[in-house]
mmCIF file of C-alpha atoms and ligand atoms in Angstrom:
data_model
loop_
_atom_site.group_PDB
_atom_site.id
_atom_site.type_symbol
_atom_site.label_atom_id
_atom_site.label_comp_id
_atom_site.label_asym_id
_atom_site.label_seq_id
_atom_site.Cartn_x
_atom_site.Cartn_y
_atom_site.Cartn_z
ATOM 1 C CA MET A 161 0.835 -2.404 5.130
ATOM 2 C CA ARG A 162 -2.521 -2.977 3.524
ATOM 3 C CA LEU A 163 -5.063 -4.334 5.982
ATOM 4 C CA ALA A 164 -7.485 -7.072 5.070
ATOM 5 C CA GLU A 165 -11.103 -5.958 5.459
ATOM 6 C CA TYR A 166 -11.458 -8.028 8.623
ATOM 7 C CA ASP A 167 -8.463 -6.341 10.274
ATOM 8 C CA GLY A 168 -9.565 -2.954 8.983
ATOM 9 C CA LYS A 169 -12.871 -3.366 10.730
ATOM 10 C CA VAL A 170 -11.121 -4.372 13.951
ATOM 11 C CA LEU A 171 -9.313 -1.040 13.727
ATOM 12 C CA LEU A 172 -12.512 0.908 13.034
ATOM 13 C CA ARG A 173 -14.323 -0.771 15.925
ATOM 14 C CA ARG A 174 -11.423 0.094 18.215
ATOM 15 C CA HIS A 175 -12.135 3.747 17.449
ATOM 16 C CA GLY A 176 -15.834 3.434 18.111
ATOM 17 C CA LEU A 177 -17.097 3.314 14.522
ATOM 18 C CA ALA A 178 -19.989 0.950 13.841
ATOM 19 C CA VAL A 179 -19.245 -2.111 11.711
ATOM 20 C CA PRO A 180 -21.475 -5.150 11.076
ATOM 21 C CA ARG A 181 -21.079 -8.186 13.325
ATOM 22 C CA GLY A 182 -18.650 -10.578 11.673
ATOM 23 C CA LEU A 183 -16.699 -13.803 12.077
ATOM 24 C CA LEU A 184 -13.765 -15.243 10.162
ATOM 25 C CA VAL A 185 -14.407 -18.635 8.608
ATOM 26 C CA GLN A 186 -11.474 -20.815 7.583
ATOM 27 C CA THR A 187 -11.447 -23.547 4.933
ATOM 28 C CA GLY A 188 -13.493 -26.562 5.929
ATOM 29 C CA GLU A 189 -15.249 -24.852 8.842
ATOM 30 C CA SER A 190 -18.998 -25.095 8.852
ATOM 31 C CA PHE A 191 -21.486 -22.298 9.502
ATOM 32 C CA PRO A 192 -20.610 -20.794 12.891
ATOM 33 C CA ASP A 193 -23.259 -21.262 15.597
ATOM 34 C CA ALA A 194 -22.672 -17.742 16.876
ATOM 35 C CA ALA A 195 -24.123 -16.329 13.647
ATOM 36 C CA ALA A 196 -27.326 -18.400 13.733
ATOM 37 C CA GLY A 197 -29.579 -15.555 14.878
ATOM 38 C CA TRP A 198 -28.439 -12.886 12.437
ATOM 39 C CA PRO A 199 -31.121 -11.495 10.145
ATOM 40 C CA GLY A 200 -29.203 -12.163 6.919
ATOM 41 C CA PHE A 201 -25.668 -12.836 5.765
ATOM 42 C CA VAL A 202 -22.854 -11.593 3.563
ATOM 43 C CA LEU A 203 -19.874 -13.812 2.843
ATOM 44 C CA LYS A 204 -16.742 -11.966 1.725
ATOM 45 C CA ALA A 205 -13.378 -13.303 0.556
ATOM 46 C CA GLN A 206 -10.494 -11.774 2.495
ATOM 47 C CA VAL A 207 -8.139 -10.889 -0.320
ATOM 48 C CA LEU A 208 -6.095 -7.680 -0.360
ATOM 49 C CA GLU A 209 -7.324 -6.515 -3.776
ATOM 50 C CA GLY A 210 -10.487 -4.434 -4.113
ATOM 51 C CA GLY A 211 -13.348 -4.892 -6.544
ATOM 52 C CA ARG A 212 -14.416 -8.129 -4.893
ATOM 53 C CA GLY A 213 -18.105 -7.489 -5.439
ATOM 54 C CA LYS A 214 -17.647 -7.380 -9.215
ATOM 55 C CA ARG A 215 -15.484 -10.491 -9.145
ATOM 56 C CA GLY A 216 -18.145 -12.510 -7.334
ATOM 57 C CA LEU A 217 -16.174 -12.624 -4.100
ATOM 58 C CA VAL A 218 -18.973 -11.031 -2.036
ATOM 59 C CA ARG A 219 -22.183 -13.091 -1.705
ATOM 60 C CA ARG A 220 -25.430 -12.257 0.077
ATOM 61 C CA PHE A 221 -27.755 -14.950 1.379
ATOM 62 C CA ASP A 222 -30.693 -15.209 3.779
ATOM 63 C CA LYS A 223 -30.513 -18.552 5.567
ATOM 64 C CA PRO A 224 -27.653 -20.426 7.270
ATOM 65 C CA ALA A 225 -28.438 -23.420 5.021
ATOM 66 C CA GLU A 226 -27.316 -21.357 2.004
ATOM 67 C CA PHE A 227 -23.839 -20.843 3.453
ATOM 68 C CA ARG A 228 -22.276 -23.786 1.609
ATOM 69 C CA ASP A 229 -23.609 -22.618 -1.735
ATOM 70 C CA ALA A 230 -22.338 -19.094 -1.150
ATOM 71 C CA ARG A 231 -18.899 -20.451 -0.379
ATOM 72 C CA ARG A 232 -18.992 -22.706 -3.440
ATOM 73 C CA LEU A 233 -19.786 -19.689 -5.632
ATOM 74 C CA ILE A 234 -16.853 -17.703 -4.232
ATOM 75 C CA LEU A 235 -14.282 -20.478 -4.597
ATOM 76 C CA PRO A 236 -13.693 -20.311 -8.404
ATOM 77 C CA GLY A 237 -12.781 -16.622 -8.102
ATOM 78 C CA LEU A 238 -9.981 -17.252 -5.617
ATOM 79 C CA GLU A 239 -6.344 -17.796 -6.458
ATOM 80 C CA ASP A 240 -5.874 -19.615 -3.178
ATOM 81 C CA ALA A 241 -8.663 -21.948 -2.096
ATOM 82 C CA ASP A 242 -7.596 -21.483 1.541
ATOM 83 C CA THR A 243 -8.409 -17.765 1.571
ATOM 84 C CA PRO A 244 -10.316 -17.013 4.791
ATOM 85 C CA LEU A 245 -13.865 -15.724 4.421
ATOM 86 C CA LEU A 246 -15.579 -13.067 6.488
ATOM 87 C CA LEU A 247 -19.131 -13.960 7.406
ATOM 88 C CA GLU A 248 -21.087 -10.849 8.292
ATOM 89 C CA GLU A 249 -24.524 -9.908 9.351
ATOM 90 C CA ALA A 250 -26.184 -8.365 6.286
ATOM 91 C CA VAL A 251 -26.910 -4.699 6.743
ATOM 92 C CA PRO A 252 -30.149 -3.404 5.193
ATOM 93 C CA ILE A 253 -28.616 -0.699 3.014
ATOM 94 C CA THR A 254 -30.710 2.214 1.777
ATOM 95 C CA GLY A 255 -27.788 4.318 0.586
ATOM 96 C CA GLU A 256 -24.090 3.788 -0.122
ATOM 97 C CA ILE A 257 -21.782 6.651 0.813
ATOM 98 C CA PHE A 258 -18.102 6.954 -0.023
ATOM 99 C CA ALA A 259 -15.941 8.291 2.807
ATOM 100 C CA ALA A 260 -12.160 8.390 2.882
ATOM 101 C CA VAL A 261 -9.230 10.189 4.374
ATOM 102 C CA ARG A 262 -5.874 9.981 2.688
ATOM 103 C CA ILE A 263 -2.541 11.714 2.510
ATOM 104 C CA ASP A 264 -2.549 14.346 -0.202
ATOM 105 C CA GLY A 265 1.032 13.742 -1.333
ATOM 106 C CA SER A 266 1.611 17.019 -3.144
ATOM 107 C CA ALA A 267 0.192 19.229 -0.384
ATOM 108 C CA GLN A 268 1.663 16.993 2.358
ATOM 109 C CA ARG A 269 -1.481 16.982 4.444
ATOM 110 C CA LEU A 270 -4.548 14.878 4.989
ATOM 111 C CA GLU A 271 -7.654 15.299 2.908
ATOM 112 C CA LEU A 272 -11.175 14.035 3.312
ATOM 113 C CA LEU A 273 -13.064 12.612 0.356
ATOM 114 C CA LEU A 274 -16.835 12.269 0.486
ATOM 115 C CA ALA A 275 -19.454 11.302 -2.065
ATOM 116 C CA PRO A 276 -23.141 10.495 -1.773
ATOM 117 C CA GLU A 277 -22.930 7.606 -4.254
ATOM 118 C CA GLY A 278 -20.361 5.059 -3.210
ATOM 119 C CA GLY A 279 -20.482 1.346 -3.805
ATOM 120 C CA GLU A 280 -18.985 -0.697 -6.551
ATOM 121 C CA ASN A 281 -18.956 1.935 -9.280
ATOM 122 C CA VAL A 282 -17.218 4.552 -7.221
ATOM 123 C CA GLU A 283 -14.607 5.141 -9.964
ATOM 124 C CA ALA A 284 -17.368 6.655 -12.019
ATOM 125 C CA ILE A 285 -18.719 9.054 -9.409
ATOM 126 C CA ALA A 286 -18.631 12.655 -10.405
ATOM 127 C CA ARG A 287 -19.664 14.247 -7.157
ATOM 128 C CA LEU A 288 -16.581 13.671 -5.024
ATOM 129 C CA VAL A 289 -16.043 16.395 -2.429
ATOM 130 C CA ARG A 290 -12.401 16.993 -1.445
ATOM 131 C CA ILE A 291 -11.806 18.740 1.850
ATOM 132 C CA PRO A 292 -8.262 19.627 2.963
ATOM 133 C CA VAL A 293 -7.439 18.897 6.605
ATOM 134 C CA GLU A 294 -4.979 21.427 7.986
ATOM 135 C CA GLN A 295 -2.332 20.251 10.449
ATOM 136 C CA ASN A 296 -2.999 22.816 13.140
ATOM 137 C CA ALA A 297 -6.715 23.406 12.799
ATOM 138 C CA PRO A 298 -8.800 20.328 13.596
ATOM 139 C CA ILE A 299 -11.514 19.726 11.068
ATOM 140 C CA THR A 300 -14.973 20.313 12.520
ATOM 141 C CA PRO A 301 -18.325 18.844 11.474
ATOM 142 C CA GLU A 302 -19.448 22.410 10.707
ATOM 143 C CA LYS A 303 -16.583 22.945 8.258
ATOM 144 C CA ILE A 304 -17.268 19.629 6.557
ATOM 145 C CA PHE A 305 -20.983 20.325 6.394
ATOM 146 C CA ALA A 306 -20.309 23.659 4.733
ATOM 147 C CA SER A 307 -18.019 22.021 2.161
ATOM 148 C CA LEU A 308 -20.620 19.400 1.296
ATOM 149 C CA GLY A 309 -22.895 22.058 -0.163
ATOM 150 C CA LYS A 310 -25.983 20.434 -1.598
ATOM 151 C CA GLN A 311 -24.390 17.054 -2.282
ATOM 152 C CA PHE A 312 -26.338 15.410 0.542
ATOM 153 C CA PRO A 313 -29.835 16.095 1.885
ATOM 154 C CA ALA A 314 -29.307 18.449 4.844
ATOM 155 C CA ASP A 315 -30.085 16.008 7.655
ATOM 156 C CA LEU A 316 -27.924 13.274 6.159
ATOM 157 C CA GLY A 317 -25.189 15.803 5.366
ATOM 158 C CA ALA A 318 -24.999 16.790 9.027
ATOM 159 C CA ARG A 319 -24.686 13.143 10.080
ATOM 160 C CA VAL A 320 -22.073 12.388 7.440
ATOM 161 C CA ALA A 321 -20.133 15.493 8.492
ATOM 162 C CA ARG A 322 -20.082 14.387 12.137
ATOM 163 C CA TYR A 323 -18.955 10.944 11.093
ATOM 164 C CA ALA A 324 -16.273 12.180 8.699
ATOM 165 C CA ALA A 325 -14.865 14.624 11.252
ATOM 166 C CA ARG A 326 -13.611 11.669 13.296
ATOM 167 C CA LEU A 327 -11.678 10.039 10.480
ATOM 168 C CA PRO A 328 -8.578 12.286 10.235
ATOM 169 C CA GLU A 329 -7.770 11.797 13.931
ATOM 170 C CA ILE A 330 -8.025 8.022 13.522
ATOM 171 C CA ALA A 331 -5.719 8.198 10.499
ATOM 172 C CA ARG A 332 -3.184 10.217 12.521
ATOM 173 C CA GLN A 333 -3.276 7.978 15.562
ATOM 174 C CA GLU A 334 -2.940 4.830 13.481
ATOM 175 C CA ASP A 335 -0.377 6.223 10.986
ATOM 176 C CA LEU A 336 -2.643 5.571 8.015
ATOM 177 C CA GLU A 337 -1.934 6.602 4.450
ATOM 178 C CA LEU A 338 -5.465 5.702 3.477
ATOM 179 C CA LEU A 339 -8.670 5.004 5.366
ATOM 180 C CA GLU A 340 -11.445 4.341 2.890
ATOM 181 C CA ILE A 341 -14.940 3.254 3.817
ATOM 182 C CA ASN A 342 -16.945 2.222 0.766
ATOM 183 C CA PRO A 343 -19.726 1.637 1.203
ATOM 184 C CA LEU A 344 -20.453 3.582 4.350
ATOM 185 C CA ALA A 345 -23.957 2.193 4.536
ATOM 186 C CA LEU A 346 -26.950 4.280 5.429
ATOM 187 C CA THR A 347 -29.484 1.973 7.040
ATOM 188 C CA GLU A 348 -33.252 2.144 7.143
ATOM 189 C CA LYS A 349 -32.979 3.430 10.705
ATOM 190 C CA GLY A 350 -30.726 6.259 9.524
ATOM 191 C CA THR A 351 -27.529 4.978 11.111
ATOM 192 C CA LEU A 352 -24.151 4.847 9.359
ATOM 193 C CA ILE A 353 -22.327 1.515 9.289
ATOM 194 C CA ALA A 354 -18.948 0.822 7.696
ATOM 195 C CA CYS A 355 -19.649 -2.150 5.413
ATOM 196 C CA ASP A 356 -16.161 -2.228 3.891
ATOM 197 C CA ALA A 357 -12.751 -0.937 4.962
ATOM 198 C CA LYS A 358 -9.713 -0.333 2.813
ATOM 199 C CA ILE A 359 -6.907 0.717 5.102
ATOM 200 C CA ILE A 360 -3.218 1.217 4.361
ATOM 201 C CA ARG A 361 -0.841 1.872 7.218
ATOM 202 C CA ASP A 362 2.451 3.643 6.551
ATOM 203 C CA ALA A 363 5.107 0.910 6.674
ATOM 204 C CA ALA A 364 7.631 3.408 8.055
ATOM 205 C CA ALA A 365 5.519 3.638 11.220
ATOM 206 C CA ASP A 366 5.263 -0.104 11.771
ATOM 207 C CA PHE A 367 7.650 0.101 14.726
ATOM 208 C CA ARG A 368 5.072 2.144 16.620
ATOM 209 C CA HIS A 369 2.547 -0.689 16.459
ATOM 210 C CA ASP A 370 2.221 -4.157 17.907
ATOM 211 C CA PRO A 371 4.018 -6.454 15.438
ATOM 212 C CA ALA A 372 1.689 -9.325 16.369
ATOM 213 C CA GLU A 373 -1.541 -7.547 15.472
ATOM 214 C CA PHE A 374 -3.349 -7.893 12.135
ATOM 215 C CA ALA A 375 -2.079 -11.442 11.668
ATOM 216 C CA LEU A 376 -4.435 -12.056 8.751
ATOM 217 C CA SER A 377 -3.155 -9.050 6.795
ATOM 218 C CA GLN A 378 0.433 -10.083 7.423
ATOM 219 C CA LYS A 379 -0.256 -13.596 6.244
ATOM 220 C CA LEU A 380 -1.971 -12.385 3.076
ATOM 221 C CA ALA A 381 0.849 -9.935 2.328
ATOM 222 C CA GLY A 382 3.434 -12.684 2.835
ATOM 223 C CA LYS A 383 1.649 -14.940 0.371
ATOM 224 C CA ALA A 384 1.515 -12.179 -2.213
ATOM 225 C CA MET A 385 5.279 -11.561 -2.009
ATOM 226 C CA THR A 386 7.598 -12.844 -4.706
ATOM 227 C CA LYS A 387 10.573 -15.050 -3.852
ATOM 228 C CA LEU A 388 12.981 -12.138 -4.324
ATOM 229 C CA GLU A 389 10.822 -9.783 -2.246
ATOM 230 C CA ARG A 390 11.016 -12.279 0.603
ATOM 231 C CA GLU A 391 14.750 -12.661 0.120
ATOM 232 C CA ALA A 392 15.187 -8.881 0.227
ATOM 233 C CA GLN A 393 13.232 -8.676 3.472
ATOM 234 C CA ALA A 394 15.538 -11.266 5.011
ATOM 235 C CA LEU A 395 18.529 -9.222 3.808
ATOM 236 C CA GLY A 396 17.201 -6.126 5.568
ATOM 237 C CA PHE A 397 15.358 -4.003 3.012
ATOM 238 C CA GLN A 398 12.019 -3.840 1.249
ATOM 239 C CA LEU A 399 11.721 -4.747 -2.425
ATOM 240 C CA VAL A 400 8.668 -4.355 -4.620
ATOM 241 C CA GLU A 401 8.974 -6.000 -8.010
ATOM 242 C CA THR A 402 7.130 -4.349 -10.862
ATOM 243 C CA ASP A 403 6.863 -5.024 -14.552
ATOM 244 C CA GLY A 404 9.789 -3.217 -16.160
ATOM 245 C CA ASP A 405 13.056 -3.217 -18.080
ATOM 246 C CA VAL A 406 15.393 -1.375 -15.684
ATOM 247 C CA VAL A 407 16.447 -2.631 -12.269
ATOM 248 C CA LEU A 408 16.460 0.384 -9.978
ATOM 249 C CA VAL A 409 18.642 0.345 -6.880
ATOM 250 C CA THR A 410 17.994 3.127 -4.380
ATOM 251 C CA SER A 411 17.477 3.552 -0.663
ATOM 252 C CA GLY A 412 14.647 5.546 0.860
ATOM 253 C CA ALA A 413 11.143 5.777 -0.561
ATOM 254 C CA GLY A 414 11.361 9.399 -1.708
ATOM 255 C CA LEU A 415 14.451 8.903 -3.831
ATOM 256 C CA GLY A 416 13.056 5.645 -5.179
ATOM 257 C CA MET A 417 9.848 7.293 -6.329
ATOM 258 C CA MET A 418 11.683 10.209 -7.894
ATOM 259 C CA MET A 419 13.924 7.845 -9.848
ATOM 260 C CA MET A 420 10.962 5.699 -10.905
ATOM 261 C CA ASP A 421 9.305 8.814 -12.312
ATOM 262 C CA LEU A 422 12.476 9.894 -14.109
ATOM 263 C CA ILE A 423 12.865 6.445 -15.628
ATOM 264 C CA GLY A 424 9.225 6.527 -16.720
ATOM 265 C CA ASP A 425 9.674 9.999 -18.225
ATOM 266 C CA HIS A 426 12.429 8.601 -20.434
ATOM 267 C CA GLY A 427 10.411 5.780 -21.955
ATOM 268 C CA MET A 428 11.615 2.999 -19.667
ATOM 269 C CA ARG A 429 9.957 1.197 -16.786
ATOM 270 C CA ALA A 430 11.533 0.450 -13.422
ATOM 271 C CA ALA A 431 11.376 -3.237 -12.518
ATOM 272 C CA SER A 432 12.050 -2.652 -8.836
ATOM 273 C CA PHE A 433 11.326 -0.271 -6.004
ATOM 274 C CA MET A 434 13.449 -0.443 -2.885
ATOM 275 C CA ASP A 435 12.887 1.057 0.536
ATOM 276 C CA ASN A 436 14.482 0.818 3.942
ATOM 277 C CA LEU A 437 13.083 -1.390 6.667
ATOM 278 C CA GLN A 438 12.660 -0.026 10.148
ATOM 279 C CA GLY A 439 15.258 -1.435 12.517
ATOM 280 C CA ALA A 440 17.313 -2.961 9.693
ATOM 281 C CA PRO A 441 21.028 -2.237 9.146
ATOM 282 C CA ASP A 442 21.351 1.183 7.510
ATOM 283 C CA GLU A 443 23.983 -0.049 5.082
ATOM 284 C CA THR A 444 22.611 -2.619 2.657
ATOM 285 C CA MET A 445 24.220 -1.573 -0.639
ATOM 286 C CA THR A 446 25.764 -4.949 -1.451
ATOM 287 C CA GLU A 447 22.580 -6.760 -0.420
ATOM 288 C CA ARG A 448 20.563 -4.537 -2.753
ATOM 289 C CA LEU A 449 23.044 -5.089 -5.576
ATOM 290 C CA LYS A 450 22.934 -8.816 -4.999
ATOM 291 C CA ILE A 451 19.179 -8.805 -5.605
ATOM 292 C CA ALA A 452 19.716 -6.483 -8.590
ATOM 293 C CA ARG A 453 22.179 -8.985 -10.065
ATOM 294 C CA THR A 454 19.627 -11.803 -9.823
ATOM 295 C CA MET A 455 16.941 -9.645 -11.444
ATOM 296 C CA ALA A 456 19.326 -8.528 -14.197
ATOM 297 C CA MET A 457 19.770 -12.124 -15.371
ATOM 298 C CA ARG A 458 16.230 -11.974 -16.740
ATOM 299 C CA PRO A 459 16.048 -11.395 -20.499
ATOM 300 C CA ASN A 460 13.557 -8.512 -20.197
ATOM 301 C CA ILE A 461 15.971 -6.493 -18.055
ATOM 302 C CA LYS A 462 18.178 -4.183 -20.121
ATOM 303 C CA ALA A 463 20.060 -2.110 -17.535
ATOM 304 C CA ILE A 464 20.670 -1.445 -13.855
ATOM 305 C CA VAL A 465 20.383 2.077 -12.466
ATOM 306 C CA PHE A 466 21.957 2.639 -9.067
ATOM 307 C CA GLN A 467 21.517 6.049 -7.481
ATOM 308 C CA THR A 468 23.437 6.584 -4.269
ATOM 309 C CA THR A 469 23.242 9.563 -1.945
ATOM 310 C CA LEU A 470 25.719 10.175 0.839
ATOM 311 C CA ALA A 471 25.504 12.934 3.411
ATOM 312 C CA SER A 472 28.249 12.118 5.885
ATOM 313 C CA ARG A 473 29.182 8.513 5.201
ATOM 314 C CA SER A 474 32.366 8.094 3.228
ATOM 315 C CA LEU A 475 32.118 8.063 -0.554
ATOM 316 C CA ALA A 476 35.541 6.379 -0.719
ATOM 317 C CA GLU A 477 34.303 3.432 1.311
ATOM 318 C CA ARG A 478 31.184 3.105 -0.781
ATOM 319 C CA ILE A 479 33.006 3.228 -4.104
ATOM 320 C CA ASP A 480 35.679 0.814 -2.911
ATOM 321 C CA ALA A 481 33.023 -1.641 -1.778
ATOM 322 C CA LEU A 482 31.220 -1.219 -5.097
ATOM 323 C CA THR A 483 34.305 -1.711 -7.284
ATOM 324 C CA ASP A 484 35.411 -4.753 -5.240
ATOM 325 C CA TRP A 485 31.973 -6.219 -5.643
ATOM 326 C CA LEU A 486 31.900 -5.550 -9.394
ATOM 327 C CA THR A 487 35.364 -7.001 -9.956
ATOM 328 C CA ALA A 488 34.539 -10.168 -8.023
ATOM 329 C CA GLU A 489 31.676 -10.989 -10.371
ATOM 330 C CA PRO A 490 30.696 -8.840 -13.355
ATOM 331 C CA LEU A 491 27.050 -7.868 -13.800
ATOM 332 C CA PRO A 492 24.992 -9.432 -16.579
ATOM 333 C CA LYS A 493 23.677 -6.042 -17.807
ATOM 334 C CA PRO A 494 25.178 -2.524 -18.038
ATOM 335 C CA LEU A 495 25.274 -0.582 -14.784
ATOM 336 C CA PHE A 496 24.664 3.170 -14.523
ATOM 337 C CA VAL A 497 25.643 4.838 -11.270
ATOM 338 C CA GLY A 498 24.418 8.190 -9.977
ATOM 339 C CA ILE A 499 26.336 9.829 -7.152
ATOM 340 C CA ALA A 500 25.081 12.624 -4.905
ATOM 341 C CA ALA A 501 27.667 13.136 -2.187
ATOM 342 C CA GLY A 502 27.720 15.931 0.343
ATOM 343 C CA HIS A 503 30.792 17.785 1.523
ATOM 344 C CA ALA A 504 31.415 15.554 4.523
ATOM 345 C CA ALA A 505 31.273 12.411 2.381
ATOM 346 C CA THR A 506 34.008 13.455 -0.049
ATOM 347 C CA ARG A 507 36.957 13.995 2.294
ATOM 348 C CA LYS A 508 38.866 10.915 1.158
ATOM 349 C CA MET A 509 37.571 10.745 -2.405
ATOM 350 C CA THR A 510 35.983 13.441 -4.538
ATOM 351 C CA THR A 511 32.970 12.725 -6.707
ATOM 352 C CA GLU A 512 35.174 13.194 -9.803
ATOM 353 C CA GLN A 513 37.601 10.582 -8.517
ATOM 354 C CA ALA A 514 34.723 8.215 -7.829
ATOM 355 C CA ILE A 515 33.407 8.650 -11.360
ATOM 356 C CA ALA A 516 36.868 8.052 -12.837
ATOM 357 C CA LYS A 517 37.308 4.922 -10.755
ATOM 358 C CA LEU A 518 33.994 3.501 -11.952
ATOM 359 C CA GLN A 519 34.701 4.451 -15.562
ATOM 360 C CA ALA A 520 37.968 2.516 -15.371
ATOM 361 C CA LEU A 521 35.773 -0.538 -14.781
ATOM 362 C CA GLY A 522 33.550 0.327 -17.727
ATOM 363 C CA VAL A 523 30.725 1.660 -15.547
ATOM 364 C CA SER A 524 29.102 4.986 -16.498
ATOM 365 C CA ALA A 525 28.693 7.301 -13.533
ATOM 366 C CA PHE A 526 26.999 10.688 -13.180
ATOM 367 C CA THR A 527 26.292 13.425 -10.696
ATOM 368 C CA ASP A 528 23.079 14.489 -12.425
ATOM 369 C CA PRO A 529 20.224 11.960 -12.109
ATOM 370 C CA VAL A 530 18.703 13.170 -15.386
ATOM 371 C CA ALA A 531 21.993 12.573 -17.252
ATOM 372 C CA LEU A 532 22.143 9.157 -15.599
ATOM 373 C CA VAL A 533 18.666 8.178 -16.768
ATOM 374 C CA LYS A 534 19.295 9.600 -20.266
ATOM 375 C CA ALA A 535 22.408 7.454 -20.622
ATOM 376 C CA ALA A 536 20.496 4.369 -19.507
ATOM 377 C CA ALA A 537 17.708 5.192 -21.972
ATOM 378 C CA LYS A 538 20.196 5.104 -24.872
ATOM 379 C CA VAL A 539 21.121 1.521 -23.999
ATOM 380 C CA VAL A 540 17.586 0.352 -23.258
ATOM 381 C CA GLY A 541 16.365 1.928 -26.501
HETATM 382 P P1 GDP B 624 -15.395 -4.567 -2.690
HETATM 383 O O1 GDP B 624 -16.149 -4.803 -3.984
HETATM 384 O O2 GDP B 624 -14.108 -5.350 -2.658
HETATM 385 O O3 GDP B 624 -15.173 -3.128 -2.425
HETATM 386 O O4 GDP B 624 -16.299 -5.208 -1.519
HETATM 387 P P2 GDP B 624 -17.434 -4.553 -0.593
HETATM 388 O O5 GDP B 624 -17.200 -4.971 0.789
HETATM 389 O O6 GDP B 624 -17.538 -3.091 -0.805
HETATM 390 O O7 GDP B 624 -18.752 -5.268 -1.102
HETATM 391 C C1 GDP B 624 -19.250 -5.057 -2.407
HETATM 392 C C2 GDP B 624 -20.702 -4.624 -2.357
HETATM 393 O O8 GDP B 624 -21.475 -5.575 -1.667
HETATM 394 C C3 GDP B 624 -20.913 -3.320 -1.614
HETATM 395 O O9 GDP B 624 -20.701 -2.201 -2.425
HETATM 396 C C4 GDP B 624 -22.369 -3.449 -1.215
HETATM 397 O O10 GDP B 624 -23.200 -3.004 -2.252
HETATM 398 C C5 GDP B 624 -22.554 -4.937 -1.030
HETATM 399 N N1 GDP B 624 -22.542 -5.262 0.412
HETATM 400 C C6 GDP B 624 -21.480 -5.473 1.209
HETATM 401 N N2 GDP B 624 -21.869 -5.702 2.485
HETATM 402 C C7 GDP B 624 -23.220 -5.624 2.478
HETATM 403 C C8 GDP B 624 -24.226 -5.763 3.479
HETATM 404 O O11 GDP B 624 -23.986 -6.005 4.648
HETATM 405 N N3 GDP B 624 -25.533 -5.601 3.080
HETATM 406 C C9 GDP B 624 -25.861 -5.338 1.798
HETATM 407 N N4 GDP B 624 -27.143 -5.165 1.472
HETATM 408 N N5 GDP B 624 -24.941 -5.195 0.841
HETATM 409 C C10 GDP B 624 -23.648 -5.345 1.158
HETATM 410 MN MN1 MN B 625 -15.887 -1.736 -1.108
#
């Protein structure tokens, strides 16, 4: 789950990190009295995409009377005129630092990212310091300071190192895939204040957290969902629609990503990514195929790739359910099935028998995912 900036800052404050004072303002609400005494203001659209500054969705102003104008300037840049706005106390920024902790996917550990020049053009920064965070050895300010080298002036470097040393523990406690603070503002007084927060929490850990919290983020995510993505959620699994020509049916994020890569490597693009939902039924094959059938009606879709893996559940049951389903209503586009079945799954039906049974229905089936994707690529062209 991607947190809206407002919710992200609630999380940061909970862990004792300084954020500017702020209030949510809904459509039609006037300037909040509680903000009257602040020294200056920033009005920020609460959308889940970044780059708001460049899109005119972040506006600075000095007096409460300018609030209406600031809001009027933001409005044309919004897809939804009812997007809530975050009104914040303006922080006098003398330097913009980039600080982040994220999961380094290939090394399967956290890493810290720090740069002295954050802000809106962070993509262009050359001086990004990457510091691995080992599982068993907590990262210390001293270690971070040493890794920073001469990137920061020494006194600031020490402060940034102390600040950054707290981030990995917050990411662990909150199950975050990404905690990015950009800008981490350096103020005239020399304090560090998180002026923006981009936070992504691992959806697989949602069950560990209060389902009622971060209502704004949930509402924004719900609005951004497609009709089919919502339907999939109601059926018990997660669907992400992407721009592509092959409907991909998998379960589990790891397998889904591997198959997406394979499909990409063979000149096609996956139009779907599927994952399991915590607490949902663990068997949703027909539900997934139902969504796949709807997607496959679209003219841009050329094939359906279904990769199934079975450890102990019965392959016979799965194939019988699949063939029944296919016979009841044929699919609008060719289906390619990949089967990876463990020993315990094949007691009643071997993989070879499963493949033969599918081929009798005109469905190509494979044990090797690469062969599967290659066959699909021939049809997609
Ligand atoms: P993003 O563009 O979506 O990442 O939105 P940000 O929250 O990062 O805001 C964009 C830019 O506005 C930041 O990089 C800052 O330069 C500026 N900004 C945001 N908050 C403040 C603030 O409180 N004071 C000042 N002076 N600038 C701010
Ligand atoms: Mn930002």
